[in-house]
Short mmCIF file of C-alpha atoms in Angstrom, two decimals:
data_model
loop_
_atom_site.label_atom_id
_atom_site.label_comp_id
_atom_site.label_asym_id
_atom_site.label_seq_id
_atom_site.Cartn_x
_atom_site.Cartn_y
_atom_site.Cartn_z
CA UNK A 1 -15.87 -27.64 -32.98
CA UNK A 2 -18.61 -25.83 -34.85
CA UNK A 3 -18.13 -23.14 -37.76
CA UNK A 4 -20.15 -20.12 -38.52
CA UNK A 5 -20.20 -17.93 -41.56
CA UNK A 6 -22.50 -14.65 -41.86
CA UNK A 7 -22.46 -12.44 -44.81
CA UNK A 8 -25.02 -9.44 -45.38
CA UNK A 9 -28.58 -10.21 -47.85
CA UNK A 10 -29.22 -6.79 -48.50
CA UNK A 11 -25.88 -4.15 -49.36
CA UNK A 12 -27.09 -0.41 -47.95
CA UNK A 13 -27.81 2.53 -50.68
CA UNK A 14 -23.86 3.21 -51.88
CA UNK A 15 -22.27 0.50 -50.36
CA UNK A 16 -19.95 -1.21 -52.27
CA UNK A 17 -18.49 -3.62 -50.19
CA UNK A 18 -20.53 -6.50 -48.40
CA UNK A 19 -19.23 -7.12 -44.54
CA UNK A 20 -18.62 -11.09 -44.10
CA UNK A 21 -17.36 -12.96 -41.40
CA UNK A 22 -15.48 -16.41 -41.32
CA UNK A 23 -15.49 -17.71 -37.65
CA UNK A 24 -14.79 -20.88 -35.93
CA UNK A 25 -15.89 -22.55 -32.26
CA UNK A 26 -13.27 -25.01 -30.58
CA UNK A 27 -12.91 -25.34 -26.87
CA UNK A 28 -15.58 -22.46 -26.27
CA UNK A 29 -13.23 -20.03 -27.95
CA UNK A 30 -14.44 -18.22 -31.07
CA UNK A 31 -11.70 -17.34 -34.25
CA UNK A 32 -13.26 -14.91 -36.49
CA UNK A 33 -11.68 -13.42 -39.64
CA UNK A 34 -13.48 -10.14 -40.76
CA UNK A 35 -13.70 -9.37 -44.59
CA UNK A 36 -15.63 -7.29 -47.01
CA UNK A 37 -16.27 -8.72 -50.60
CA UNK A 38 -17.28 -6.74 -53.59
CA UNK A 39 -21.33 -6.62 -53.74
CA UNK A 40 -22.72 -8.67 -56.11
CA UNK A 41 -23.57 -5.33 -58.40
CA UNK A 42 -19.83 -3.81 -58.07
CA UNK A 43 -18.16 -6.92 -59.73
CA UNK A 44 -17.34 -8.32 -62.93
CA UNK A 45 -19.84 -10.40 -65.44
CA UNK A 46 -17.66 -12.25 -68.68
CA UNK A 47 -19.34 -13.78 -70.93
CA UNK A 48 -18.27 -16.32 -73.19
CA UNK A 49 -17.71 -14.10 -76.13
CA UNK A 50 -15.07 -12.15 -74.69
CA UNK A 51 -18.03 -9.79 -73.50
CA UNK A 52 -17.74 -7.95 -70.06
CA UNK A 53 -20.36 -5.97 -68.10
CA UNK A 54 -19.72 -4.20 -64.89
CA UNK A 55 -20.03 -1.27 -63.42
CA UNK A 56 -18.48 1.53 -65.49
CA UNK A 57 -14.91 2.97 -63.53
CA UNK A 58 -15.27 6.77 -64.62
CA UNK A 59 -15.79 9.73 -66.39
CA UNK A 60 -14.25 7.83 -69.90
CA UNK A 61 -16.41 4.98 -69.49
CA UNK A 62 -19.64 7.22 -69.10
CA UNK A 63 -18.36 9.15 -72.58
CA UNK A 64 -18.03 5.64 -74.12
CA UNK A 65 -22.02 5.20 -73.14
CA UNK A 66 -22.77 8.36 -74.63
CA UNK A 67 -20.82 8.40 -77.88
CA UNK A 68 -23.50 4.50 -77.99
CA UNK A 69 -25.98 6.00 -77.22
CA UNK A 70 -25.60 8.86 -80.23
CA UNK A 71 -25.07 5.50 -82.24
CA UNK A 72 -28.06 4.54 -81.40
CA UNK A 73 -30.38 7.54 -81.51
CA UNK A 74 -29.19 9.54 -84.47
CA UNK A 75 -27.72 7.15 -86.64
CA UNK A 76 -30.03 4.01 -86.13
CA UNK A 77 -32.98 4.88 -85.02
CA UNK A 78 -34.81 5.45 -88.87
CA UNK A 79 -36.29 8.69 -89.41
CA UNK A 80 -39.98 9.00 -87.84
CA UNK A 81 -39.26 6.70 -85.07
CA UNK A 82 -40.44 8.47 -81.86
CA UNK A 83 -36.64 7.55 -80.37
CA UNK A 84 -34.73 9.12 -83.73
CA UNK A 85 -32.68 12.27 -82.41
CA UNK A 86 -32.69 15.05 -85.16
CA UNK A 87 -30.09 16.98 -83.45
CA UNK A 88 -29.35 19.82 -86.49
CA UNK A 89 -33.54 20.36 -86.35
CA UNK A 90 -32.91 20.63 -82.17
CA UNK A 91 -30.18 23.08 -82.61
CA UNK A 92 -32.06 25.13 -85.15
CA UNK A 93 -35.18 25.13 -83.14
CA UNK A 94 -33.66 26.10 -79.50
CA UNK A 95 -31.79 29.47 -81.93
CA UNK A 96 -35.27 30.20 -82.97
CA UNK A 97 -36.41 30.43 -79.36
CA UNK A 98 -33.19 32.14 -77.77
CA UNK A 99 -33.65 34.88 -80.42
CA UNK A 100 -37.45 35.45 -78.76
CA UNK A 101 -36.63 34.34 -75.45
CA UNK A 102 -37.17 36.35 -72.16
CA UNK A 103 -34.33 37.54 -70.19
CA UNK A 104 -35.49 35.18 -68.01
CA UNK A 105 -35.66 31.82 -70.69
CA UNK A 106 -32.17 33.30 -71.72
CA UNK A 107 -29.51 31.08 -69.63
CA UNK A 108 -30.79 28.11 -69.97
CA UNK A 109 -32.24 28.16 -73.69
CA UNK A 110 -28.09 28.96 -74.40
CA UNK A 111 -27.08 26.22 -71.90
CA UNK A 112 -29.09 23.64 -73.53
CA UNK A 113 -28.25 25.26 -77.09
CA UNK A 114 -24.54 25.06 -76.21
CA UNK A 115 -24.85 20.94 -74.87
CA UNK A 116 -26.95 19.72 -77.91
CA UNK A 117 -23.74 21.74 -80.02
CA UNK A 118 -21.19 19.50 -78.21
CA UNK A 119 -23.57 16.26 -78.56
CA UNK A 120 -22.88 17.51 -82.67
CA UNK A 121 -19.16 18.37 -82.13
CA UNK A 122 -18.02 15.11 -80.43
CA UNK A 123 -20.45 12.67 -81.38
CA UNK A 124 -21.43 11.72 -78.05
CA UNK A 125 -24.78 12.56 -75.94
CA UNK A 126 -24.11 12.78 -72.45
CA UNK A 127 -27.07 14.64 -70.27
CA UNK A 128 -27.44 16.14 -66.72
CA UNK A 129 -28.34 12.79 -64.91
CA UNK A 130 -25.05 11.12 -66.36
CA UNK A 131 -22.53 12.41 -63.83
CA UNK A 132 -24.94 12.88 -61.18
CA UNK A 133 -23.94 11.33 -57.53
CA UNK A 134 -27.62 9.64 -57.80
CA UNK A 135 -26.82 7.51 -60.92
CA UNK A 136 -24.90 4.31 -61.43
CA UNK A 137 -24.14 2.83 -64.91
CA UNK A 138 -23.69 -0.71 -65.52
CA UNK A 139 -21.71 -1.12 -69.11
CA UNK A 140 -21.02 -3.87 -71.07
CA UNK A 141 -17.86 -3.75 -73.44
CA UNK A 142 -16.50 -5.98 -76.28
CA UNK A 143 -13.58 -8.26 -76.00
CA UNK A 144 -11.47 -6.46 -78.43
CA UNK A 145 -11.44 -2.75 -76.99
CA UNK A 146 -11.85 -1.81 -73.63
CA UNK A 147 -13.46 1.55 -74.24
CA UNK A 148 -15.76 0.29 -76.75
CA UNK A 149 -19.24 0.36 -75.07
CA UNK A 150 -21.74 -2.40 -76.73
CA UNK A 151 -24.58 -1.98 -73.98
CA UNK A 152 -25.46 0.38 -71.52
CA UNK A 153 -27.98 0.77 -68.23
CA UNK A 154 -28.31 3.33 -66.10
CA UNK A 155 -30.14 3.60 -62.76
CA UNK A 156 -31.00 7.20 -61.12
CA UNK A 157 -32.52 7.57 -57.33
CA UNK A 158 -35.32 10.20 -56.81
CA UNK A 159 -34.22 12.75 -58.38
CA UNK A 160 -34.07 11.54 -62.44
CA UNK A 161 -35.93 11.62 -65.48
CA UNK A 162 -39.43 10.55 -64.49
CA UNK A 163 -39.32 12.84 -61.37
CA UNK A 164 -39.01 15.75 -63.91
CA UNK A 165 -41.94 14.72 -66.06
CA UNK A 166 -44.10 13.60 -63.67
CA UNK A 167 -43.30 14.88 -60.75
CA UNK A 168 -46.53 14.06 -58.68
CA UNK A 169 -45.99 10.26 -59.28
CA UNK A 170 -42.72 10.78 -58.05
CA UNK A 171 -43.44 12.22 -54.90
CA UNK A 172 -46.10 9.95 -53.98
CA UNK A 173 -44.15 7.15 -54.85
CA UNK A 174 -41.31 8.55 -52.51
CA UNK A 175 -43.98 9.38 -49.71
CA UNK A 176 -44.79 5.59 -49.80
CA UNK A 177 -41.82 3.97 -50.00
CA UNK A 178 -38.62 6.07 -49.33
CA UNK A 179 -36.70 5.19 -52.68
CA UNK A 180 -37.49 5.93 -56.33
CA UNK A 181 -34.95 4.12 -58.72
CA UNK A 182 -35.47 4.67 -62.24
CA UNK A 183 -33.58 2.51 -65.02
CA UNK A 184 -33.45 4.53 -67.74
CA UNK A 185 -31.16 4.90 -71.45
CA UNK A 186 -30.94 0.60 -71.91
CA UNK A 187 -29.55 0.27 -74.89
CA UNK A 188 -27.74 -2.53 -76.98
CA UNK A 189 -25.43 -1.59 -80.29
CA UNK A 190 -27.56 -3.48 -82.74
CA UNK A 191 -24.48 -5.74 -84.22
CA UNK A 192 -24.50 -7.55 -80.59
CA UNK A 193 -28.58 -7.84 -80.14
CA UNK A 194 -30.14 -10.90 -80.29
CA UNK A 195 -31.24 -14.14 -77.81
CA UNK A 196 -27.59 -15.63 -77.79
CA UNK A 197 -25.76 -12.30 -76.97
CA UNK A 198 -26.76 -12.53 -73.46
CA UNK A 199 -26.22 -8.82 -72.95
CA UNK A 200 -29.79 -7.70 -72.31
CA UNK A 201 -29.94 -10.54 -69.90
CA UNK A 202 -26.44 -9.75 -68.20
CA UNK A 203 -27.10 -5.95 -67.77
CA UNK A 204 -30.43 -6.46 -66.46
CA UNK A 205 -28.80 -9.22 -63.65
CA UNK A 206 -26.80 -6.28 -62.52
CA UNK A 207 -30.17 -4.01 -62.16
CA UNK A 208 -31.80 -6.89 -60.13
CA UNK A 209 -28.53 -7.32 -57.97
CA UNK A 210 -28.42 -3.64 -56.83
CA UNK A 211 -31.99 -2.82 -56.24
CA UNK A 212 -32.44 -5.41 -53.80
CA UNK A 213 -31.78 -2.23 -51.52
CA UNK A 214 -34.78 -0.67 -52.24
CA UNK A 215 -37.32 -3.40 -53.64
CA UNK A 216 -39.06 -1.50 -56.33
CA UNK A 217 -37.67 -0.58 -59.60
CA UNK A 218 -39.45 2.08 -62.37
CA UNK A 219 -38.81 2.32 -65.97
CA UNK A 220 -40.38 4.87 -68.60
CA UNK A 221 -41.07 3.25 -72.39
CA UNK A 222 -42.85 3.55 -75.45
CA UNK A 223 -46.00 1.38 -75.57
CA UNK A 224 -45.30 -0.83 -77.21
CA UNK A 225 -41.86 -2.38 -75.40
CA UNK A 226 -44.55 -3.00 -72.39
CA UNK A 227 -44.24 -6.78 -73.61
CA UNK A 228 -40.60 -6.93 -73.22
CA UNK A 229 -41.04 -5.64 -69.19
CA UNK A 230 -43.90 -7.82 -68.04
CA UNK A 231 -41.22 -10.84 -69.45
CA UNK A 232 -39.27 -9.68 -66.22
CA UNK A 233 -42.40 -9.12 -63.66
CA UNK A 234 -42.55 -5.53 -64.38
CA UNK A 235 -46.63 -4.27 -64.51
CA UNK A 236 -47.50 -0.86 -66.01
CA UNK A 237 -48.51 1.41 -62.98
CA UNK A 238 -49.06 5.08 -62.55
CA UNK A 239 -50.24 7.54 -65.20
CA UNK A 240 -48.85 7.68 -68.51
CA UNK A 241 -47.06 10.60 -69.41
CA UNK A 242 -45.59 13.19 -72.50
CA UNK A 243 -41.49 12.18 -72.14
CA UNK A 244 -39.92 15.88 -72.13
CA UNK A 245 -36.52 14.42 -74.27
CA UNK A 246 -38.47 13.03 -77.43
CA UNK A 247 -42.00 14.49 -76.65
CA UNK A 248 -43.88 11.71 -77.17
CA UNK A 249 -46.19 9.24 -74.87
CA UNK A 250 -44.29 7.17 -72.78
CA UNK A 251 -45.57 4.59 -69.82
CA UNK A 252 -44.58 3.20 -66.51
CA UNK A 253 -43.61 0.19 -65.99
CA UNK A 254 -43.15 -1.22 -62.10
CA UNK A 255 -41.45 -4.42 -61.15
CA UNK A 256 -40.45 -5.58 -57.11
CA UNK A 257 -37.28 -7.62 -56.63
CA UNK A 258 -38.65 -8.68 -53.15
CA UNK A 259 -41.68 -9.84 -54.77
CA UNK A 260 -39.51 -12.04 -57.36
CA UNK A 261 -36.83 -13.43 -54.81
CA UNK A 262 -40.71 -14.83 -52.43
CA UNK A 263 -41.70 -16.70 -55.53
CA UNK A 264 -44.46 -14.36 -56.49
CA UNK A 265 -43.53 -15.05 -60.21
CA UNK A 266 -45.54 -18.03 -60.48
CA UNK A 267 -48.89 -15.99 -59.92
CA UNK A 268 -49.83 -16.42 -64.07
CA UNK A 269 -53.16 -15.03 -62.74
CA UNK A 270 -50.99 -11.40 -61.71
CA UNK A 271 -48.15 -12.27 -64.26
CA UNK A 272 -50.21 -13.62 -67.62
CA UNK A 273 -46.57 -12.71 -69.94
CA UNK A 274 -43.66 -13.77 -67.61
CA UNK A 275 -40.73 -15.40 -68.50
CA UNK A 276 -39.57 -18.00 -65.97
CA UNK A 277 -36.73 -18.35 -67.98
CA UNK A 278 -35.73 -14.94 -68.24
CA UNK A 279 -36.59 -14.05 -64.49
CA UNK A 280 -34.41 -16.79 -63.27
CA UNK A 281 -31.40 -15.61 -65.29
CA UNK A 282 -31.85 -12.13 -63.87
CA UNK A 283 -32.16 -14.18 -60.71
CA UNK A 284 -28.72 -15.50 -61.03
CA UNK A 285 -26.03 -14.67 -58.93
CA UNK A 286 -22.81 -12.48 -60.19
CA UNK A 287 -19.85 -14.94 -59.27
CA UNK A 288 -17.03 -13.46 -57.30
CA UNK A 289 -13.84 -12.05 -58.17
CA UNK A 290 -10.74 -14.65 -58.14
CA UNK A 291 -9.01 -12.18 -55.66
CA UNK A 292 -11.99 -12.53 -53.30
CA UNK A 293 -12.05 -16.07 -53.60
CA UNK A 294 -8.29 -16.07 -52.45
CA UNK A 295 -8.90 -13.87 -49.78
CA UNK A 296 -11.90 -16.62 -48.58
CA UNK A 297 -9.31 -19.11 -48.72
CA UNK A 298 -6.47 -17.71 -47.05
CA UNK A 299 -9.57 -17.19 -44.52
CA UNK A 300 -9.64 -20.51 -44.15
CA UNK A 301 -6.55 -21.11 -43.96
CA UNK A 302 -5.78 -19.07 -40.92
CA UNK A 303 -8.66 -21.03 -38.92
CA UNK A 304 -7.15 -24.31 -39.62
CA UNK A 305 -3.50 -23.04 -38.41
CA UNK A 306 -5.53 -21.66 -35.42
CA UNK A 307 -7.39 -24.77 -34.81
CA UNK A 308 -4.20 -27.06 -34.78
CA UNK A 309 -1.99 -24.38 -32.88
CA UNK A 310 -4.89 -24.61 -30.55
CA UNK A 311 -4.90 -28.38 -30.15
CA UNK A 312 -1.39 -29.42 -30.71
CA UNK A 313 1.01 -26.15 -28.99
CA UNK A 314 -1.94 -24.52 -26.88
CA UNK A 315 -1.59 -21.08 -28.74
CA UNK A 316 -4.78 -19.59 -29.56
CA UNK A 317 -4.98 -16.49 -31.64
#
């Protein structure tokens, strides 16, 4: 009697579920029980703080990262920080150009007029990429309200943020290698920062997790977070660039999650500022649900019913 278990490495782009296959061998007759478990980036993170971070489950969730990250932008970041949002100076500044605009300039000076108005109105900053079929946000929430967003990622494929302002880059890098996945707007509300949080660390294991699909992963920054990336194996690469949002100079930063999973990290030649420590928690896996672990073991169970009806009754199913 031999058993034989084969689940998936690598989940396609947009698949959610991971085919897996519990199978046993007795008397030259194969039992197999077909399942699909929740990839590792479509489940559920807790922390022991009462903190969750999964994916985010709809259009609420996605206005509960923006009304962060207009936290974060207007009312944190101080003023003179290249990051700080003056949105009243932005809406008097796009009225200046509509009234000398072109017939041309005119719809979408008034469409962006009209979005930075409801960014005022509701307190929340939401942008084009947010409900795109390209992006996937990966949220974490405090224990006490479910709609209250602490922490926020987002990733975007090909066509997001650093294709638009530097759109050469982009199109050699999707010449080369097929996929361009940008994680862009990672933010943290400031009361939950810090080493012991293990937010930061916990979004960034849900990054890792999905973009084992396409290897490579991009980020834009300001200069000088290129410490905190080259903790986690990511190496400035490509030009750097004028970010259209805040208008001010912003780098690329590279990383490859095949290169991490061969053991590539230990290069301190390549990698002089790694973290092991921090690369090995992004490394960790993202336990299963309890429902899927039921549904493993009711798995089992049915091979050990078939195995004795097998033996015992000669039944074989």
């Amino acid at each position: 009697m031999s058993r034989h278990r084969k689940e998936s490495a690598i989940v396609r782009p947009g698949e959610s579920k991971v085919p897996f296959v519990e199978s046993i061998v007795f008397g030259g007759l194969r039992v197999s029980i077909f399942f699909t478990k929740a990839a590792p980036h479509r489940r559920t993170l807790r922390l022991s703080d009462g903190v969750t971070i999964r994916p985010s489950r709809g259009p609420e969730e996605i206005l509960a990262a923006g009304r962060l990250r207009y936290h974060i932008y207007v009312r944190t970041k101080p003023l003179g920080h290249p990051e700080h949002m003056d949105l009243e100076n932005l809406r008097s500044s796009l009225l200046s150009r509509l009234e000398n605009a072109t017939e041309v300039d005119v719809p979408e000076l008034r469409r962006r007029l009209e979005q930075v108005e409801s960014w005022v109105r509701d307190e929340c900053i939401i942008d084009d990429y947010d409900l795109a079929p390209q992006t996937t946000h990966f949220m974490a929430f405090s224990g006490s309200r479910d709609l209250e967003c602490i922490g926020h990622v987002r990733t975007i494929d090909k066509d997001n943020p650093m294709a638009r302002d530097v759109p050469e880059y982009a199109a050699e890098v999707i010449a080369r290698h097929r996929h361009f996945r940008e994680i862009s707007k990672l933010m943290i509300h400031p009361d939950y920062r810090g080493k012991r949080s293990g937010i930061l660390a916990g979004l960034f294991r849900f990054v890792f997790h999905h973009a084992k699909e396409v290897d490579h992963i991009y980020v834009s920054c300001l200069p000088e977070l290129r410490g905190l990336y080259e903790k986690i194996m990511m190496l400035e690469h490509g030009p750097r660039f004028k970010h259209a949002e805040f208008g001010t100079e912003y780098l690329i930063m590279r990383g490859s999650i095949h290169a991490a999973l061969r053991g590539e990290w230990q290069d301190k030649v390549r990698y002089p500022k790694l973290s092991a420590y921090w690369l090995r928690a992004l490394m960790l896996p993202i336990p299963a649900t309890p429902i899927e672990n039921l549904y493993l073991l009711l798995g089992k169970g049915v091979l050990v019913l078939s195995f004795l009806f097998g033996r015992y009754f000669g039944i074989r199913f």
